[in-house]
Amino acid sequence: MTINEIQDEIIEEFSEIEDWMDRYQLIIDLGEEGDVLPAGEKNETNLIDGCQSRVWIVCDQNPDGTLTFRGESDALIVKGLVCLLLRVVNGHTPEEIRDADLYFIPQIGLAENLSPTRSNGLLAMIKRIKAYAVALSA
């Protein structure tokens, strides 16, 4: 699936849930199912600055050139946001990730329903992912 197809799928999933408390619960549930990083990867290099909670994101380049990100947070809702974001970008080339317009965030209402500090943290995560993509672009 393309990045846009994945975003459209997420938008569709969230459109079926009208109540924001239920949407928050879905995000928390995603966090409960997300990655658990080894202690050695929870370091200053992988820590995302600008997040209210502690968030770590690790990037691996696959043999075919695509990227796989893994992430974790000490807050379940933030870990769920990490999972949503990584669902969109994982398995794509650095160029696709670098050039992607992550329109699903405003479309599902995250921008206006997260606290300002969580919104800033989400932007910091996107910035880090895009920085990895730029650094690894051909």
Short mmCIF file of N, CA and C in Angstrom, two decimals:
data_model
loop_
_atom_site.label_atom_id
_atom_site.label_comp_id
_atom_site.label_asym_id
_atom_site.label_seq_id
_atom_site.Cartn_x
_atom_site.Cartn_y
_atom_site.Cartn_z
N MET A 1 0.84 -1.19 0.00
CA MET A 1 0.00 0.00 0.00
C MET A 1 0.88 1.25 0.00
N THR A 2 0.40 2.27 -0.66
CA THR A 2 1.12 3.54 -0.65
C THR A 2 0.87 4.27 0.67
N ILE A 3 1.68 5.28 0.93
CA ILE A 3 1.49 6.09 2.13
C ILE A 3 0.09 6.70 2.14
N ASN A 4 -0.36 7.21 1.01
CA ASN A 4 -1.69 7.82 0.96
C ASN A 4 -2.80 6.79 1.17
N GLU A 5 -2.63 5.58 0.63
CA GLU A 5 -3.65 4.54 0.85
C GLU A 5 -3.74 4.17 2.33
N ILE A 6 -2.61 4.11 3.01
CA ILE A 6 -2.62 3.81 4.44
C ILE A 6 -3.29 4.94 5.21
N GLN A 7 -2.97 6.18 4.84
CA GLN A 7 -3.61 7.32 5.50
C GLN A 7 -5.12 7.30 5.29
N ASP A 8 -5.54 7.01 4.07
CA ASP A 8 -6.98 6.94 3.78
C ASP A 8 -7.65 5.85 4.60
N GLU A 9 -6.97 4.73 4.79
CA GLU A 9 -7.49 3.64 5.61
C GLU A 9 -7.67 4.08 7.07
N ILE A 10 -6.69 4.80 7.59
CA ILE A 10 -6.78 5.31 8.97
C ILE A 10 -7.93 6.31 9.08
N ILE A 11 -8.05 7.20 8.11
CA ILE A 11 -9.14 8.18 8.12
C ILE A 11 -10.49 7.46 8.13
N GLU A 12 -10.62 6.43 7.33
CA GLU A 12 -11.86 5.64 7.29
C GLU A 12 -12.14 4.99 8.64
N GLU A 13 -11.12 4.40 9.25
CA GLU A 13 -11.29 3.75 10.56
C GLU A 13 -11.76 4.76 11.61
N PHE A 14 -11.16 5.94 11.62
CA PHE A 14 -11.52 6.94 12.62
C PHE A 14 -12.87 7.58 12.32
N SER A 15 -13.26 7.64 11.04
CA SER A 15 -14.55 8.24 10.70
C SER A 15 -15.72 7.41 11.23
N GLU A 16 -15.46 6.13 11.48
CA GLU A 16 -16.50 5.26 12.01
C GLU A 16 -16.71 5.44 13.52
N ILE A 17 -15.83 6.21 14.15
CA ILE A 17 -15.90 6.46 15.60
C ILE A 17 -16.15 7.94 15.80
N GLU A 18 -17.35 8.30 16.23
CA GLU A 18 -17.70 9.71 16.35
C GLU A 18 -17.24 10.34 17.66
N ASP A 19 -17.32 9.60 18.74
CA ASP A 19 -16.99 10.15 20.06
C ASP A 19 -15.48 10.18 20.27
N TRP A 20 -14.97 11.36 20.69
CA TRP A 20 -13.53 11.47 20.86
C TRP A 20 -12.99 10.62 22.00
N MET A 21 -13.77 10.34 22.99
CA MET A 21 -13.30 9.45 24.06
C MET A 21 -13.06 8.05 23.50
N ASP A 22 -13.91 7.61 22.58
CA ASP A 22 -13.71 6.31 21.94
C ASP A 22 -12.49 6.33 21.02
N ARG A 23 -12.26 7.46 20.37
CA ARG A 23 -11.06 7.59 19.53
C ARG A 23 -9.80 7.54 20.39
N TYR A 24 -9.84 8.24 21.53
CA TYR A 24 -8.70 8.18 22.47
C TYR A 24 -8.46 6.74 22.91
N GLN A 25 -9.54 6.02 23.18
CA GLN A 25 -9.39 4.63 23.62
C GLN A 25 -8.76 3.78 22.52
N LEU A 26 -9.13 4.02 21.27
CA LEU A 26 -8.51 3.31 20.15
C LEU A 26 -7.01 3.59 20.10
N ILE A 27 -6.63 4.85 20.28
CA ILE A 27 -5.22 5.22 20.27
C ILE A 27 -4.48 4.54 21.43
N ILE A 28 -5.10 4.52 22.60
CA ILE A 28 -4.49 3.85 23.76
C ILE A 28 -4.34 2.36 23.49
N ASP A 29 -5.37 1.75 22.90
CA ASP A 29 -5.30 0.32 22.56
C ASP A 29 -4.14 0.04 21.60
N LEU A 30 -3.94 0.93 20.64
CA LEU A 30 -2.81 0.78 19.72
C LEU A 30 -1.49 0.82 20.48
N GLY A 31 -1.42 1.71 21.46
CA GLY A 31 -0.22 1.82 22.28
C GLY A 31 0.06 0.57 23.07
N GLU A 32 -1.00 -0.08 23.55
CA GLU A 32 -0.82 -1.32 24.31
C GLU A 32 -0.26 -2.44 23.45
N GLU A 33 -0.54 -2.38 22.14
CA GLU A 33 -0.09 -3.42 21.22
C GLU A 33 1.24 -3.08 20.55
N GLY A 34 1.77 -1.90 20.80
CA GLY A 34 2.95 -1.42 20.08
C GLY A 34 4.25 -2.08 20.51
N ASP A 35 5.31 -1.63 19.85
CA ASP A 35 6.65 -2.15 20.09
C ASP A 35 7.10 -1.94 21.53
N VAL A 36 7.98 -2.83 21.96
CA VAL A 36 8.71 -2.65 23.21
C VAL A 36 10.18 -2.62 22.80
N LEU A 37 10.80 -1.47 22.98
CA LEU A 37 12.20 -1.35 22.60
C LEU A 37 13.10 -1.93 23.68
N PRO A 38 14.20 -2.56 23.28
CA PRO A 38 15.17 -3.01 24.28
C PRO A 38 15.72 -1.81 25.05
N ALA A 39 16.11 -2.03 26.28
CA ALA A 39 16.60 -0.94 27.12
C ALA A 39 17.74 -0.19 26.45
N GLY A 40 18.60 -0.88 25.72
CA GLY A 40 19.74 -0.24 25.07
C GLY A 40 19.34 0.76 23.99
N GLU A 41 18.14 0.62 23.43
CA GLU A 41 17.68 1.56 22.41
C GLU A 41 16.92 2.74 23.00
N LYS A 42 16.63 2.67 24.28
CA LYS A 42 16.01 3.82 24.96
C LYS A 42 17.13 4.71 25.48
N ASN A 43 17.76 5.40 24.53
CA ASN A 43 18.90 6.23 24.88
C ASN A 43 18.69 7.65 24.36
N GLU A 44 19.62 8.53 24.68
CA GLU A 44 19.50 9.94 24.30
C GLU A 44 19.47 10.13 22.78
N THR A 45 20.18 9.28 22.05
CA THR A 45 20.21 9.39 20.59
C THR A 45 18.83 9.18 19.98
N ASN A 46 18.08 8.23 20.52
CA ASN A 46 16.76 7.89 19.98
C ASN A 46 15.62 8.66 20.63
N LEU A 47 15.92 9.42 21.68
CA LEU A 47 14.90 10.19 22.40
C LEU A 47 14.48 11.39 21.56
N ILE A 48 13.18 11.62 21.49
CA ILE A 48 12.63 12.73 20.71
C ILE A 48 12.49 13.95 21.62
N ASP A 49 13.20 15.02 21.29
CA ASP A 49 13.06 16.27 22.04
C ASP A 49 11.75 16.93 21.67
N GLY A 50 11.14 17.61 22.63
CA GLY A 50 9.92 18.34 22.36
C GLY A 50 8.65 17.60 22.73
N CYS A 51 8.80 16.39 23.25
CA CYS A 51 7.63 15.61 23.67
C CYS A 51 7.45 15.73 25.18
N GLN A 52 6.21 15.83 25.60
CA GLN A 52 5.90 15.90 27.02
C GLN A 52 6.28 14.59 27.70
N SER A 53 5.98 13.49 27.06
CA SER A 53 6.35 12.16 27.54
C SER A 53 7.67 11.77 26.88
N ARG A 54 8.28 10.75 27.43
CA ARG A 54 9.51 10.26 26.82
C ARG A 54 9.14 9.37 25.63
N VAL A 55 9.72 9.68 24.47
CA VAL A 55 9.44 8.96 23.23
C VAL A 55 10.78 8.64 22.56
N TRP A 56 10.92 7.39 22.16
CA TRP A 56 12.11 6.96 21.44
C TRP A 56 11.68 6.40 20.09
N ILE A 57 12.39 6.77 19.04
CA ILE A 57 12.14 6.23 17.71
C ILE A 57 13.47 5.78 17.11
N VAL A 58 13.45 4.55 16.60
CA VAL A 58 14.63 3.93 16.00
C VAL A 58 14.31 3.67 14.53
N CYS A 59 15.28 3.90 13.67
CA CYS A 59 15.10 3.69 12.23
C CYS A 59 16.08 2.64 11.73
N ASP A 60 15.57 1.68 10.99
CA ASP A 60 16.41 0.66 10.35
C ASP A 60 16.15 0.70 8.84
N GLN A 61 17.22 0.62 8.07
CA GLN A 61 17.07 0.53 6.61
C GLN A 61 17.13 -0.93 6.21
N ASN A 62 16.12 -1.37 5.48
CA ASN A 62 16.01 -2.76 5.04
C ASN A 62 16.88 -2.98 3.80
N PRO A 63 17.21 -4.25 3.50
CA PRO A 63 18.03 -4.55 2.31
C PRO A 63 17.47 -3.98 1.01
N ASP A 64 16.13 -3.85 0.92
CA ASP A 64 15.53 -3.31 -0.31
C ASP A 64 15.50 -1.78 -0.33
N GLY A 65 16.08 -1.15 0.69
CA GLY A 65 16.14 0.30 0.75
C GLY A 65 15.00 0.96 1.50
N THR A 66 13.94 0.21 1.79
CA THR A 66 12.83 0.79 2.55
C THR A 66 13.23 0.95 4.01
N LEU A 67 12.46 1.73 4.73
CA LEU A 67 12.75 1.99 6.13
C LEU A 67 11.73 1.33 7.03
N THR A 68 12.20 0.88 8.18
CA THR A 68 11.33 0.37 9.24
C THR A 68 11.66 1.15 10.50
N PHE A 69 10.63 1.74 11.07
CA PHE A 69 10.77 2.49 12.31
C PHE A 69 10.15 1.68 13.44
N ARG A 70 10.76 1.79 14.59
CA ARG A 70 10.20 1.22 15.81
C ARG A 70 10.19 2.33 16.84
N GLY A 71 9.15 2.35 17.67
CA GLY A 71 9.07 3.42 18.65
C GLY A 71 8.36 3.00 19.90
N GLU A 72 8.64 3.74 20.95
CA GLU A 72 7.99 3.47 22.23
C GLU A 72 7.90 4.77 23.01
N SER A 73 6.95 4.81 23.93
CA SER A 73 6.79 5.94 24.84
C SER A 73 6.41 5.42 26.21
N ASP A 74 6.66 6.24 27.21
CA ASP A 74 6.25 5.87 28.57
C ASP A 74 4.80 6.24 28.85
N ALA A 75 4.10 6.81 27.89
CA ALA A 75 2.67 7.14 28.02
C ALA A 75 1.90 6.40 26.93
N LEU A 76 0.86 5.66 27.32
CA LEU A 76 0.13 4.83 26.35
C LEU A 76 -0.48 5.62 25.20
N ILE A 77 -1.06 6.76 25.49
CA ILE A 77 -1.69 7.52 24.39
C ILE A 77 -0.63 7.98 23.40
N VAL A 78 0.52 8.38 23.90
CA VAL A 78 1.61 8.81 23.01
C VAL A 78 2.16 7.61 22.25
N LYS A 79 2.27 6.48 22.92
CA LYS A 79 2.72 5.26 22.23
C LYS A 79 1.74 4.90 21.11
N GLY A 80 0.46 5.11 21.36
CA GLY A 80 -0.54 4.89 20.31
C GLY A 80 -0.36 5.83 19.14
N LEU A 81 -0.03 7.09 19.42
CA LEU A 81 0.25 8.05 18.34
C LEU A 81 1.47 7.61 17.54
N VAL A 82 2.49 7.12 18.25
CA VAL A 82 3.68 6.60 17.58
C VAL A 82 3.28 5.46 16.65
N CYS A 83 2.46 4.54 17.15
CA CYS A 83 2.03 3.39 16.34
C CYS A 83 1.28 3.84 15.09
N LEU A 84 0.40 4.81 15.23
CA LEU A 84 -0.34 5.34 14.06
C LEU A 84 0.63 5.92 13.03
N LEU A 85 1.54 6.73 13.50
CA LEU A 85 2.50 7.38 12.61
C LEU A 85 3.39 6.35 11.91
N LEU A 86 3.87 5.37 12.66
CA LEU A 86 4.76 4.36 12.07
C LEU A 86 4.01 3.45 11.10
N ARG A 87 2.74 3.24 11.36
CA ARG A 87 1.92 2.45 10.43
C ARG A 87 1.93 3.09 9.04
N VAL A 88 1.93 4.40 9.00
CA VAL A 88 1.90 5.13 7.73
C VAL A 88 3.24 5.06 7.00
N VAL A 89 4.34 5.20 7.73
CA VAL A 89 5.64 5.35 7.06
C VAL A 89 6.43 4.04 6.90
N ASN A 90 6.16 3.05 7.72
CA ASN A 90 6.96 1.82 7.66
C ASN A 90 6.84 1.12 6.31
N GLY A 91 7.99 0.63 5.83
CA GLY A 91 8.00 -0.13 4.59
C GLY A 91 8.08 0.71 3.33
N HIS A 92 8.33 1.99 3.50
CA HIS A 92 8.43 2.89 2.35
C HIS A 92 9.86 3.39 2.19
N THR A 93 10.16 3.89 1.02
CA THR A 93 11.51 4.39 0.74
C THR A 93 11.72 5.72 1.46
N PRO A 94 12.99 6.06 1.68
CA PRO A 94 13.26 7.37 2.27
C PRO A 94 12.65 8.52 1.47
N GLU A 95 12.69 8.41 0.15
CA GLU A 95 12.15 9.47 -0.70
C GLU A 95 10.63 9.60 -0.53
N GLU A 96 9.94 8.46 -0.46
CA GLU A 96 8.48 8.49 -0.26
C GLU A 96 8.14 9.13 1.08
N ILE A 97 8.89 8.78 2.11
CA ILE A 97 8.64 9.33 3.44
C ILE A 97 8.98 10.81 3.47
N ARG A 98 10.11 11.16 2.90
CA ARG A 98 10.54 12.56 2.87
C ARG A 98 9.49 13.45 2.20
N ASP A 99 8.91 12.95 1.10
CA ASP A 99 7.98 13.76 0.31
C ASP A 99 6.52 13.63 0.74
N ALA A 100 6.25 12.79 1.72
CA ALA A 100 4.86 12.52 2.11
C ALA A 100 4.21 13.71 2.80
N ASP A 101 2.98 13.96 2.44
CA ASP A 101 2.12 14.91 3.15
C ASP A 101 1.29 14.07 4.11
N LEU A 102 1.55 14.20 5.40
CA LEU A 102 0.85 13.38 6.39
C LEU A 102 -0.49 14.04 6.74
N TYR A 103 -1.39 13.98 5.80
CA TYR A 103 -2.69 14.66 5.91
C TYR A 103 -3.66 13.95 6.84
N PHE A 104 -3.38 12.72 7.22
CA PHE A 104 -4.31 12.00 8.09
C PHE A 104 -4.43 12.66 9.46
N ILE A 105 -3.39 13.36 9.91
CA ILE A 105 -3.40 13.95 11.25
C ILE A 105 -4.52 14.97 11.40
N PRO A 106 -4.61 15.99 10.54
CA PRO A 106 -5.76 16.90 10.68
C PRO A 106 -7.08 16.25 10.29
N GLN A 107 -7.04 15.32 9.33
CA GLN A 107 -8.28 14.69 8.86
C GLN A 107 -8.99 13.90 9.95
N ILE A 108 -8.23 13.26 10.85
CA ILE A 108 -8.90 12.49 11.91
C ILE A 108 -9.10 13.32 13.17
N GLY A 109 -8.72 14.60 13.11
CA GLY A 109 -8.98 15.50 14.22
C GLY A 109 -7.93 15.52 15.31
N LEU A 110 -6.77 14.93 15.05
CA LEU A 110 -5.74 14.92 16.09
C LEU A 110 -5.28 16.33 16.43
N ALA A 111 -5.11 17.16 15.42
CA ALA A 111 -4.57 18.50 15.64
C ALA A 111 -5.39 19.29 16.66
N GLU A 112 -6.70 19.21 16.57
CA GLU A 112 -7.53 20.01 17.48
C GLU A 112 -7.95 19.28 18.75
N ASN A 113 -7.71 17.99 18.83
CA ASN A 113 -8.15 17.25 20.01
C ASN A 113 -7.01 16.79 20.92
N LEU A 114 -5.78 17.10 20.56
CA LEU A 114 -4.66 16.82 21.45
C LEU A 114 -4.30 18.09 22.19
N SER A 115 -3.72 17.94 23.36
CA SER A 115 -3.23 19.11 24.09
C SER A 115 -2.09 19.73 23.28
N PRO A 116 -1.83 21.01 23.50
CA PRO A 116 -0.73 21.65 22.75
C PRO A 116 0.61 20.93 22.92
N THR A 117 0.89 20.44 24.12
CA THR A 117 2.16 19.75 24.33
C THR A 117 2.21 18.42 23.58
N ARG A 118 1.09 17.70 23.52
CA ARG A 118 1.05 16.45 22.76
C ARG A 118 1.15 16.74 21.25
N SER A 119 0.49 17.80 20.80
CA SER A 119 0.60 18.19 19.38
C SER A 119 2.04 18.53 19.02
N ASN A 120 2.71 19.27 19.90
CA ASN A 120 4.12 19.60 19.66
C ASN A 120 4.97 18.34 19.63
N GLY A 121 4.66 17.40 20.50
CA GLY A 121 5.39 16.13 20.52
C GLY A 121 5.19 15.35 19.24
N LEU A 122 3.96 15.34 18.73
CA LEU A 122 3.66 14.65 17.48
C LEU A 122 4.44 15.29 16.33
N LEU A 123 4.50 16.61 16.31
CA LEU A 123 5.27 17.31 15.28
C LEU A 123 6.76 16.98 15.40
N ALA A 124 7.26 16.85 16.63
CA ALA A 124 8.67 16.49 16.84
C ALA A 124 8.95 15.08 16.33
N MET A 125 8.00 14.16 16.52
CA MET A 125 8.16 12.80 16.00
C MET A 125 8.22 12.81 14.47
N ILE A 126 7.32 13.57 13.86
CA ILE A 126 7.30 13.67 12.39
C ILE A 126 8.61 14.27 11.89
N LYS A 127 9.07 15.31 12.56
CA LYS A 127 10.31 15.96 12.17
C LYS A 127 11.48 14.97 12.22
N ARG A 128 11.54 14.14 13.26
CA ARG A 128 12.63 13.16 13.38
C ARG A 128 12.53 12.11 12.27
N ILE A 129 11.34 11.62 12.01
CA ILE A 129 11.15 10.61 10.96
C ILE A 129 11.55 11.19 9.60
N LYS A 130 11.13 12.42 9.33
CA LYS A 130 11.49 13.07 8.07
C LYS A 130 13.00 13.29 7.99
N ALA A 131 13.64 13.61 9.12
CA ALA A 131 15.09 13.81 9.13
C ALA A 131 15.82 12.52 8.79
N TYR A 132 15.35 11.40 9.35
CA TYR A 132 15.93 10.10 8.97
C TYR A 132 15.77 9.88 7.46
N ALA A 133 14.58 10.16 6.94
CA ALA A 133 14.31 9.94 5.52
C ALA A 133 15.21 10.81 4.65
N VAL A 134 15.39 12.07 5.03
CA VAL A 134 16.25 12.97 4.27
C VAL A 134 17.69 12.45 4.29
N ALA A 135 18.16 12.05 5.47
CA ALA A 135 19.53 11.57 5.61
C ALA A 135 19.80 10.31 4.79
N LEU A 136 18.77 9.48 4.62
CA LEU A 136 18.94 8.20 3.92
C LEU A 136 18.47 8.24 2.46
N SER A 137 18.04 9.41 1.99
CA SER A 137 17.60 9.54 0.59
C SER A 137 18.79 9.40 -0.34
N ALA A 138 18.52 8.85 -1.51
CA ALA A 138 19.60 8.64 -2.50
C ALA A 138 20.05 9.95 -3.09
#
